Short mmCIF file of C-alpha atoms and ligand atoms in Angstrom, two decimals:
data_model
loop_
_atom_site.label_atom_id
_atom_site.label_comp_id
_atom_site.label_asym_id
_atom_site.label_seq_id
_atom_site.Cartn_x
_atom_site.Cartn_y
_atom_site.Cartn_z
CA UNK L 226 55.21 -22.08 12.60
CA UNK L 227 53.31 -19.77 11.56
CA UNK L 228 49.54 -18.25 12.13
CA UNK L 229 46.24 -18.21 10.68
CA UNK L 230 44.01 -15.19 11.12
CA UNK L 231 40.24 -15.08 10.13
CA UNK L 232 38.23 -11.86 9.95
CA UNK L 233 34.31 -11.98 9.22
CA UNK L 234 33.17 -8.71 8.35
CA UNK L 235 29.56 -9.18 10.31
CA UNK L 236 28.94 -5.40 9.79
CA UNK L 237 25.66 -7.08 7.04
CA UNK L 238 24.68 -9.37 10.13
CA UNK L 239 24.95 -7.10 12.37
CA UNK L 240 23.24 -4.23 10.69
CA UNK L 241 20.85 -7.32 10.10
CA UNK L 242 20.73 -7.42 14.01
CA UNK L 243 19.67 -4.10 14.26
CA UNK L 244 16.94 -3.42 11.86
CA UNK L 245 15.47 -5.96 13.14
CA UNK L 246 15.82 -5.04 17.29
CA UNK L 247 14.33 -1.40 15.52
CA UNK L 248 11.37 -3.23 14.10
CA UNK L 249 9.95 -4.96 17.27
CA UNK L 250 10.53 -1.49 18.48
CA UNK L 251 8.21 -0.14 16.19
CA UNK L 252 5.81 -3.19 15.95
CA UNK L 253 5.41 -2.94 20.38
CA UNK L 254 4.50 0.80 20.38
CA UNK L 255 2.24 0.45 17.59
CA UNK L 256 0.15 -1.69 18.70
CA UNK L 257 0.85 -0.12 22.42
CA UNK L 258 -1.31 3.22 21.48
CA UNK L 259 -4.24 1.84 20.47
CA UNK L 260 -4.28 -0.20 23.39
CA UNK L 261 -3.47 1.78 25.44
CA UNK L 262 -6.84 4.54 23.78
CA UNK L 263 -8.80 1.31 24.06
CA UNK L 264 -8.17 0.50 27.58
CA UNK L 265 -8.98 4.48 28.67
CA UNK L 266 -12.39 3.86 26.45
CA UNK L 267 -13.00 0.52 27.92
CA UNK L 268 -12.27 1.97 31.36
CA UNK L 269 -14.71 5.24 30.98
CA UNK L 270 -17.68 3.00 29.59
CA UNK L 271 -17.11 0.37 32.64
CA UNK L 272 -17.06 3.33 35.19
CA UNK L 273 -20.50 4.27 33.80
CA UNK L 274 -20.99 6.22 30.39
CA UNK L 275 -22.47 3.01 29.23
CA UNK L 276 -25.51 4.18 30.58
CA UNK L 277 -25.09 7.67 29.10
CA UNK L 278 -27.13 7.33 25.31
CA UNK L 279 -25.31 10.56 23.98
CA UNK L 280 -21.65 8.88 24.50
CA UNK L 281 -21.64 5.25 24.66
CA UNK L 282 -22.62 4.68 21.28
CA UNK L 283 -19.57 7.19 20.08
CA UNK L 284 -16.79 5.05 22.47
CA UNK L 285 -18.18 2.25 21.47
CA UNK L 286 -17.63 3.08 17.71
CA UNK L 287 -13.83 3.95 18.50
CA UNK L 288 -12.99 1.09 20.58
CA UNK L 289 -14.88 -0.55 17.23
CA UNK L 290 -13.05 1.06 14.54
CA UNK L 291 -9.85 0.58 16.69
CA UNK L 292 -10.07 -2.62 16.94
CA UNK L 293 -10.62 -3.20 13.05
CA UNK L 294 -7.91 -1.21 12.39
CA UNK L 295 -4.95 -3.55 14.26
CA UNK L 296 -6.46 -6.47 13.62
CA UNK L 297 -5.43 -4.99 10.08
CA UNK L 298 -2.76 -4.24 11.20
CA UNK L 299 -1.79 -8.00 12.22
CA UNK L 300 -2.87 -9.82 9.15
CA UNK L 301 -0.61 -7.07 7.32
CA UNK L 302 2.01 -7.57 9.52
CA UNK L 303 1.59 -11.39 8.69
CA UNK L 304 1.31 -10.80 4.92
CA UNK L 305 5.24 -8.79 5.77
CA UNK L 306 6.21 -12.02 7.34
CA UNK L 307 5.08 -14.47 5.18
CA UNK L 308 7.02 -12.30 2.22
CA UNK L 309 10.16 -12.39 4.02
CA UNK L 310 10.36 -16.34 4.85
CA UNK L 311 9.73 -16.45 0.70
CA UNK L 312 6.76 -18.41 2.15
CA UNK L 313 4.68 -16.87 -0.05
CA UNK L 314 4.93 -17.61 -3.68
CA UNK L 315 3.35 -15.52 -6.57
CA UNK L 316 0.29 -17.13 -8.12
CA UNK L 317 1.39 -15.65 -11.41
CA UNK L 318 -0.85 -15.68 -15.14
CA UNK L 319 -0.51 -13.80 -18.27
CA UNK L 320 -3.16 -11.16 -18.20
CA UNK L 321 -3.37 -7.72 -20.70
CA UNK L 322 -2.39 -5.31 -18.11
CA UNK L 323 -4.99 -2.92 -19.60
CA UNK L 324 -7.43 -4.21 -19.49
CA UNK L 325 -6.81 -5.36 -16.15
CA UNK L 326 -6.30 -1.75 -14.42
CA UNK L 327 -9.23 -0.55 -16.46
CA UNK L 328 -11.21 -3.41 -14.10
CA UNK L 329 -9.47 -1.91 -11.12
CA UNK L 330 -10.64 1.18 -12.05
CA UNK L 331 -14.44 -0.15 -12.93
CA UNK L 332 -14.31 -0.89 -9.13
CA UNK L 333 -13.07 2.35 -7.57
CA UNK L 334 -15.61 3.66 -10.20
CA UNK L 335 -18.48 2.13 -8.74
CA UNK L 336 -16.82 3.91 -5.24
CA UNK L 337 -16.71 7.80 -6.37
CA UNK L 338 -20.60 7.17 -6.78
CA UNK L 339 -21.56 5.48 -3.39
CA UNK L 340 -19.74 7.54 -1.60
CA UNK L 341 -20.73 11.06 -3.30
CA UNK L 342 -24.12 10.15 -2.69
CA UNK L 343 -23.08 9.79 0.82
CA UNK L 344 -22.11 12.39 0.92
CA UNK L 345 -18.42 12.02 1.62
CA UNK L 346 -15.86 13.14 -0.25
CA UNK L 347 -15.73 14.05 -3.73
CA UNK L 348 -13.42 13.51 -6.67
CA UNK L 349 -12.93 12.21 -9.91
CA UNK L 350 -10.91 9.29 -11.12
CA UNK L 351 -9.38 9.83 -15.11
CA UNK L 352 -8.20 7.12 -17.16
CA UNK L 353 -5.27 7.81 -19.76
CA UNK L 354 -4.28 4.32 -20.80
CA UNK L 355 -4.75 3.07 -24.34
CA UNK L 356 -5.84 0.53 -26.10
CA UNK L 357 -2.98 -1.03 -26.97
CA UNK L 358 -2.88 -5.10 -25.85
CA UNK L 359 -0.15 -5.42 -22.25
CA UNK L 360 0.82 -8.92 -21.97
CA UNK L 361 2.15 -9.54 -18.37
CA UNK L 362 3.14 -12.50 -16.59
CA UNK L 363 1.33 -11.19 -12.78
CA UNK L 364 -0.70 -12.24 -9.94
CA UNK L 365 -3.41 -10.76 -9.85
CA UNK L 366 -4.35 -11.30 -6.73
CA UNK L 367 -1.26 -9.57 -4.67
CA UNK L 368 -0.84 -6.89 -8.77
CA UNK L 369 -4.72 -5.45 -7.31
CA UNK L 370 -3.67 -5.42 -3.69
CA UNK L 371 -0.71 -2.73 -5.00
CA UNK L 372 -2.86 -0.97 -7.20
CA UNK L 373 -5.77 -0.36 -4.46
CA UNK L 374 -3.38 0.22 -1.81
CA UNK L 375 -2.15 3.74 -4.01
CA UNK L 376 -5.68 4.19 -5.14
CA UNK L 377 -6.69 4.56 -1.50
CA UNK L 378 -3.70 6.85 -0.73
CA UNK L 379 -4.71 9.48 -3.30
CA UNK L 380 -8.32 8.76 -1.70
CA UNK L 381 -6.95 9.59 1.33
CA UNK L 382 -4.38 11.98 1.62
CA UNK L 383 -5.94 14.35 -1.72
CA UNK L 384 -9.02 16.82 -0.70
CA UNK L 385 -12.48 17.45 -2.10
CA UNK L 386 -13.33 17.53 -5.69
CA UNK L 387 -9.69 16.83 -6.97
CA UNK L 388 -8.81 14.66 -9.55
CA UNK L 389 -6.54 11.75 -9.46
CA UNK L 390 -4.71 9.91 -13.09
CA UNK L 391 -3.88 7.03 -14.00
CA UNK L 392 -1.85 6.48 -17.09
CA UNK L 393 0.12 3.20 -18.40
CA UNK L 394 2.94 3.40 -20.84
CA UNK L 395 4.49 1.49 -22.51
CA UNK L 396 8.01 2.09 -22.21
CA UNK L 397 11.43 -0.17 -24.73
CA UNK L 398 11.35 -3.03 -21.80
CA UNK L 399 9.04 -1.70 -19.57
CA UNK L 400 5.38 -1.18 -18.88
CA UNK L 401 5.51 2.14 -16.30
CA UNK L 402 1.88 2.66 -14.63
CA UNK L 403 1.19 6.12 -12.94
CA UNK L 404 -1.98 7.69 -10.76
CA UNK L 405 -1.10 11.18 -9.39
CA UNK L 406 -2.87 12.97 -7.33
CA UNK L 407 -3.61 16.75 -6.39
CA UNK L 408 -3.27 15.64 -2.28
CA UNK L 409 -1.59 17.46 0.09
CA UNK L 410 1.99 16.46 -1.04
CA UNK L 411 4.82 14.14 0.81
CA UNK L 412 7.75 16.19 1.50
CA UNK L 413 11.15 15.65 -0.50
CA UNK L 414 12.88 14.06 2.84
CA UNK L 415 10.50 11.46 3.60
CA UNK L 416 9.98 10.80 -0.70
CA UNK L 417 12.51 8.35 0.17
CA UNK L 418 10.86 6.80 3.26
CA UNK L 419 7.59 5.94 2.46
CA UNK L 420 7.40 2.20 1.14
CA UNK L 421 9.62 1.81 5.34
CA UNK L 422 7.27 0.08 7.31
CA UNK L 423 5.28 2.00 9.50
CA UNK L 424 6.42 5.33 8.06
CA UNK L 425 4.10 7.91 7.98
CA UNK L 426 4.62 11.21 6.93
CA UNK L 427 1.83 12.79 9.65
CA UNK L 428 1.17 9.57 12.14
CA UNK L 429 -2.10 11.31 13.86
CA UNK L 430 -3.71 11.92 10.51
CA UNK L 431 -2.87 8.62 9.08
CA UNK L 432 -3.58 6.70 11.54
CA UNK L 433 -7.40 8.65 12.15
CA UNK L 434 -8.16 7.05 8.94
CA UNK L 435 -7.47 3.90 9.96
CA UNK L 436 -4.06 3.60 7.87
CA UNK L 437 -1.46 0.86 9.13
CA UNK L 438 1.59 2.62 7.35
CA UNK L 439 2.64 -1.09 6.16
CA UNK L 440 0.94 -0.78 2.57
CA UNK L 441 3.46 0.98 1.11
CA UNK L 442 5.76 -1.34 2.65
CA UNK L 443 3.50 -4.58 1.43
CA UNK L 444 3.69 -2.91 -2.42
CA UNK L 445 7.42 -2.73 -2.50
CA UNK L 446 7.43 -6.22 -1.45
CA UNK L 447 4.86 -7.31 -3.97
CA UNK L 448 6.37 -5.07 -7.16
CA UNK L 449 10.03 -6.67 -6.40
CA UNK L 450 8.12 -10.65 -6.34
CA UNK L 451 8.16 -9.20 -10.03
CA UNK L 452 11.19 -8.20 -10.22
CA UNK L 453 9.36 -4.42 -10.65
CA UNK L 454 10.04 -1.26 -9.55
CA UNK L 455 7.63 1.05 -7.67
CA UNK L 456 8.78 5.15 -6.80
CA UNK L 457 7.36 8.67 -5.78
CA UNK L 458 7.35 11.67 -6.95
CA UNK L 459 6.04 15.46 -5.33
CA UNK L 460 5.41 18.51 -5.09
CA UNK L 461 4.39 19.49 -1.72
CA UNK L 462 0.71 21.32 -1.32
CA UNK L 463 0.64 20.38 -5.14
CA UNK L 464 0.31 16.66 -5.37
CA UNK L 465 1.95 13.76 -5.23
CA UNK L 466 2.79 10.05 -8.50
CA UNK L 467 3.18 6.85 -8.12
CA UNK L 468 5.21 4.55 -10.46
CA UNK L 469 5.42 1.36 -10.95
CA UNK L 470 6.95 -0.20 -13.48
CA UNK L 471 6.72 -3.97 -14.70
CA UNK L 472 9.22 -5.85 -17.38
CA UNK L 473 7.17 -6.16 -19.87
CA UNK L 474 8.23 -8.56 -23.77
CA UNK L 475 6.60 -6.59 -26.65
CA UNK L 476 4.73 -9.71 -28.82
CA UNK L 477 6.93 -10.27 -32.19
CA UNK L 478 5.45 -12.63 -34.42
CA UNK L 479 6.57 -15.33 -33.84
CA UNK L 480 5.02 -15.69 -30.78
CA UNK L 481 1.72 -15.42 -31.87
CA UNK L 482 0.47 -20.12 -31.55
CA UNK L 483 0.78 -21.80 -33.90
CA UNK L 484 -2.91 -23.28 -35.43
CA UNK L 485 -2.31 -26.67 -36.04
N1 ADP R 225 -1.13 10.42 -2.21
C1 ADP R 225 -0.13 9.94 -1.35
N2 ADP R 225 0.18 11.54 -0.95
C2 ADP R 225 0.12 12.13 0.26
N3 ADP R 225 0.88 11.28 1.12
C3 ADP R 225 0.71 10.14 0.45
C4 ADP R 225 0.10 9.45 -0.32
N4 ADP R 225 0.36 8.44 -0.32
C5 ADP R 225 1.43 8.09 0.77
N5 ADP R 225 1.28 9.15 1.75
C6 ADP R 225 2.29 8.64 3.02
O1 ADP R 225 3.21 7.98 2.84
C7 ADP R 225 2.40 7.04 3.88
C8 ADP R 225 2.81 5.09 4.21
O2 ADP R 225 1.22 4.94 3.50
P1 ADP R 225 0.67 3.56 3.38
O3 ADP R 225 1.85 2.93 4.05
O4 ADP R 225 0.05 3.63 2.38
O5 ADP R 225 0.88 3.84 5.28
P2 ADP R 225 -0.78 4.23 5.58
O6 ADP R 225 -1.62 4.90 4.48
O7 ADP R 225 -1.92 3.56 5.68
O8 ADP R 225 -0.66 4.84 6.47
C9 ADP R 225 1.14 7.60 4.44
O9 ADP R 225 0.86 7.83 5.73
C10 ADP R 225 1.65 9.07 3.99
O10 ADP R 225 2.37 9.47 4.88
MG1 MG R 226 -2.02 3.41 2.83
#
């Protein structure tokens, strides 16, 4: 007679379950904070503050901003969940990455102008794109979302008068886009964590700026879907640089369209 022993390695499964529990706990906390503050504002209004022309508009403004941030958070969570379940397909097309980035920056140039006119934060965007056509296959909507988030972070976490530099370079089998700012920087010990869901170096500051802590987590998922990489370097107090690399096949002569 003998015995049969079956061993399952459950460490991976357990890790997944733990991170899922952690995630549910994070979501609950993230929603409880704004809901609690909304509740307090509404209660005060309800108790008579609605009649006070000095307080009421300000309180309503806060409640509007907080509900907008919560809606944004839920929409971002839904889009992460779609990516987790693999139901969000990427819809790729060939684009010249150089033009693509230039278009996005044109849009930001407009924002710079209106921000300056409205007396908001002043900053400069510098481009170092080059003129070489770099054809890649990407989902343009999703990729625009990645660049938007990193640009918005650079603006959000920079002081007045900062310069944001956007560079694009081609290396052997990849292209690398970098976005550098002269902002407050990210402590070394946080650099690895900023791409985690809800991770923020300074929660209060992020929340004040309307942040959800999900932007970089979404960016990472999208870049992964494109078989690319995303990472950051930073020097505290001096600024940060975010990098995105994408696989790139330089076109060779043989790839030209045959004329018929
Ligand atoms: N350019 C930057 N400079 C300094 N800190 C940054 C920068 N970009 C991101 N961070 C840090 O990474 C965190 C996560 O970023 P993100 O996922 O976009 O969330 P959010 O912007 O909503 O707070 C931010 O809260 C901030 O602490
Ligand atoms: Mg962000």
